[in-house]
Amino acid sequence: MKEVTSPGAFTVETQSSNLVVAVFKADWCGDCRFIDPFMPEVEEKYGDRITFLQVDVDKVGDVSQEQNILGIPSFVAYTDGRELVRFVNKARKSREEIEDFLNKALDVYRTLHDTAERKEN
């Protein structure tokens, strides 16, 4: 997972025309540590379709405030600088819930790009 270390880097990364999922977390967060063991496998499974960013809310606090991140870990999908969908709640997130969110993000992304292609033709 690529770590974002500044607001500028976050903006550059989320401007991509590819699907980008930012994972907002912090070292002190127990629910964030809970997902750490299985996230590398999730990244590997989706890595050919999704770029993953890690955003430490303590190190890059301005970004989390601008993105209205109120609980962590939070997952937010972007393309072309726009937010597509987010998975944010106070509950601990399971691998299945995270993968369900990633599949939803992929569906939204495909729908957007299919619609854009139809408009071009």
mmCIF file of C-alpha atoms in Angstrom:
data_model
loop_
_atom_site.group_PDB
_atom_site.id
_atom_site.type_symbol
_atom_site.label_atom_id
_atom_site.label_comp_id
_atom_site.label_asym_id
_atom_site.label_seq_id
_atom_site.Cartn_x
_atom_site.Cartn_y
_atom_site.Cartn_z
ATOM 1 C CA MET A 1 0.000 0.000 0.000
ATOM 2 C CA LYS A 2 1.436 3.354 -0.996
ATOM 3 C CA GLU A 3 1.677 5.746 1.940
ATOM 4 C CA VAL A 4 0.514 9.322 1.416
ATOM 5 C CA THR A 5 2.678 11.774 3.339
ATOM 6 C CA SER A 6 1.261 15.152 2.313
ATOM 7 C CA PRO A 7 -1.974 16.782 1.142
ATOM 8 C CA GLY A 8 -0.343 17.435 -2.243
ATOM 9 C CA ALA A 9 0.545 13.779 -2.701
ATOM 10 C CA PHE A 10 -3.029 12.811 -1.812
ATOM 11 C CA THR A 11 -4.396 15.181 -4.458
ATOM 12 C CA VAL A 12 -1.996 13.881 -7.112
ATOM 13 C CA GLU A 13 -2.793 10.228 -6.356
ATOM 14 C CA THR A 14 -6.577 10.684 -6.332
ATOM 15 C CA GLN A 15 -6.513 12.595 -9.649
ATOM 16 C CA SER A 16 -5.736 9.313 -11.423
ATOM 17 C CA SER A 17 -8.205 8.072 -14.027
ATOM 18 C CA ASN A 18 -7.787 4.637 -12.434
ATOM 19 C CA LEU A 19 -9.687 3.504 -9.361
ATOM 20 C CA VAL A 20 -7.895 4.586 -6.181
ATOM 21 C CA VAL A 21 -8.961 3.507 -2.692
ATOM 22 C CA ALA A 22 -7.623 5.521 0.230
ATOM 23 C CA VAL A 23 -7.470 3.723 3.562
ATOM 24 C CA PHE A 24 -7.557 6.240 6.414
ATOM 25 C CA LYS A 25 -6.015 4.828 9.592
ATOM 26 C CA ALA A 26 -3.663 5.464 12.532
ATOM 27 C CA ASP A 27 -1.072 3.462 14.470
ATOM 28 C CA TRP A 28 -2.987 3.759 17.744
ATOM 29 C CA CYS A 29 -6.287 2.497 16.280
ATOM 30 C CA GLY A 30 -7.136 -1.039 17.401
ATOM 31 C CA ASP A 31 -9.621 -1.594 14.570
ATOM 32 C CA CYS A 32 -6.942 -0.462 12.103
ATOM 33 C CA ARG A 33 -4.492 -2.987 13.515
ATOM 34 C CA PHE A 34 -7.213 -5.662 13.251
ATOM 35 C CA ILE A 35 -7.255 -5.347 9.431
ATOM 36 C CA ASP A 36 -3.444 -5.230 9.054
ATOM 37 C CA PRO A 37 -2.900 -9.032 8.917
ATOM 38 C CA PHE A 38 -5.252 -9.624 5.952
ATOM 39 C CA MET A 39 -4.917 -6.382 3.999
ATOM 40 C CA PRO A 40 -1.815 -7.513 2.047
ATOM 41 C CA GLU A 41 -3.841 -10.452 0.673
ATOM 42 C CA VAL A 42 -6.739 -8.136 -0.168
ATOM 43 C CA GLU A 43 -4.343 -5.763 -1.939
ATOM 44 C CA GLU A 44 -2.882 -8.653 -3.909
ATOM 45 C CA LYS A 45 -6.355 -9.875 -4.915
ATOM 46 C CA TYR A 46 -7.456 -6.427 -6.162
ATOM 47 C CA GLY A 47 -4.062 -4.924 -7.028
ATOM 48 C CA ASP A 48 -4.517 -5.252 -10.785
ATOM 49 C CA ARG A 49 -7.715 -3.166 -10.627
ATOM 50 C CA ILE A 50 -7.288 -0.827 -7.647
ATOM 51 C CA THR A 51 -4.472 1.406 -6.400
ATOM 52 C CA PHE A 52 -4.419 1.436 -2.603
ATOM 53 C CA LEU A 53 -3.278 4.454 -0.587
ATOM 54 C CA GLN A 54 -2.622 4.538 3.129
ATOM 55 C CA VAL A 55 -3.444 7.843 4.802
ATOM 56 C CA ASP A 56 -2.329 8.204 8.417
ATOM 57 C CA VAL A 57 -4.820 10.623 9.964
ATOM 58 C CA ASP A 58 -2.228 11.847 12.454
ATOM 59 C CA LYS A 59 0.486 12.514 9.878
ATOM 60 C CA VAL A 60 -1.771 14.002 7.197
ATOM 61 C CA GLY A 61 -4.580 15.381 9.344
ATOM 62 C CA ASP A 62 -5.571 18.108 6.889
ATOM 63 C CA VAL A 63 -6.529 15.482 4.335
ATOM 64 C CA SER A 64 -8.733 13.546 6.716
ATOM 65 C CA GLN A 65 -10.459 16.762 7.802
ATOM 66 C CA GLU A 66 -11.014 17.876 4.194
ATOM 67 C CA GLN A 67 -12.391 14.436 3.350
ATOM 68 C CA ASN A 68 -14.661 14.497 6.421
ATOM 69 C CA ILE A 69 -13.201 11.310 7.897
ATOM 70 C CA LEU A 70 -14.747 10.931 11.340
ATOM 71 C CA GLY A 71 -13.948 7.293 12.098
ATOM 72 C CA ILE A 72 -11.122 4.954 11.227
ATOM 73 C CA PRO A 73 -10.354 2.789 9.469
ATOM 74 C CA SER A 74 -12.260 4.360 6.599
ATOM 75 C CA PHE A 75 -12.139 3.373 2.947
ATOM 76 C CA VAL A 76 -12.868 5.955 0.241
ATOM 77 C CA ALA A 77 -12.786 5.267 -3.513
ATOM 78 C CA TYR A 78 -11.761 7.987 -5.982
ATOM 79 C CA THR A 79 -11.233 8.481 -9.681
ATOM 80 C CA ASP A 80 -10.356 11.648 -11.588
ATOM 81 C CA GLY A 81 -10.237 13.578 -8.303
ATOM 82 C CA ARG A 82 -13.831 12.698 -7.411
ATOM 83 C CA GLU A 83 -15.103 10.560 -4.588
ATOM 84 C CA LEU A 84 -17.132 7.618 -5.848
ATOM 85 C CA VAL A 85 -18.158 5.765 -2.712
ATOM 86 C CA ARG A 86 -17.034 5.328 0.887
ATOM 87 C CA PHE A 87 -17.104 2.690 3.606
ATOM 88 C CA VAL A 88 -17.140 4.499 6.919
ATOM 89 C CA ASN A 89 -18.669 3.401 10.201
ATOM 90 C CA LYS A 90 -17.658 2.930 13.806
ATOM 91 C CA ALA A 91 -17.796 -0.866 13.687
ATOM 92 C CA ARG A 92 -14.771 -3.116 13.222
ATOM 93 C CA LYS A 93 -14.490 -4.085 9.561
ATOM 94 C CA SER A 94 -14.120 -7.684 8.469
ATOM 95 C CA ARG A 95 -12.273 -8.869 5.391
ATOM 96 C CA GLU A 96 -15.611 -9.827 3.807
ATOM 97 C CA GLU A 97 -17.047 -6.336 4.397
ATOM 98 C CA ILE A 98 -13.937 -4.701 2.941
ATOM 99 C CA GLU A 99 -14.040 -6.932 -0.137
ATOM 100 C CA ASP A 100 -17.773 -6.207 -0.555
ATOM 101 C CA PHE A 101 -16.934 -2.493 -0.501
ATOM 102 C CA LEU A 102 -14.125 -2.938 -3.034
ATOM 103 C CA ASN A 103 -16.472 -4.841 -5.357
ATOM 104 C CA LYS A 104 -19.028 -2.039 -5.023
ATOM 105 C CA ALA A 105 -16.337 0.545 -5.788
ATOM 106 C CA LEU A 106 -15.318 -1.428 -8.885
ATOM 107 C CA ASP A 107 -18.964 -1.571 -10.024
ATOM 108 C CA VAL A 108 -19.391 2.199 -9.614
ATOM 109 C CA TYR A 109 -16.083 2.816 -11.399
ATOM 110 C CA ARG A 110 -17.036 0.557 -14.343
ATOM 111 C CA THR A 111 -20.459 2.167 -14.643
ATOM 112 C CA LEU A 112 -18.910 5.641 -14.750
ATOM 113 C CA HIS A 113 -16.378 4.673 -17.387
ATOM 114 C CA ASP A 114 -18.917 2.754 -19.478
ATOM 115 C CA THR A 115 -21.201 5.803 -19.452
ATOM 116 C CA ALA A 116 -18.318 8.107 -20.419
ATOM 117 C CA GLU A 117 -17.347 5.819 -23.315
ATOM 118 C CA ARG A 118 -20.935 5.749 -24.621
ATOM 119 C CA LYS A 119 -21.061 9.547 -24.577
ATOM 120 C CA GLU A 120 -17.822 9.719 -26.573
ATOM 121 C CA ASN A 121 -19.147 7.374 -29.278
#
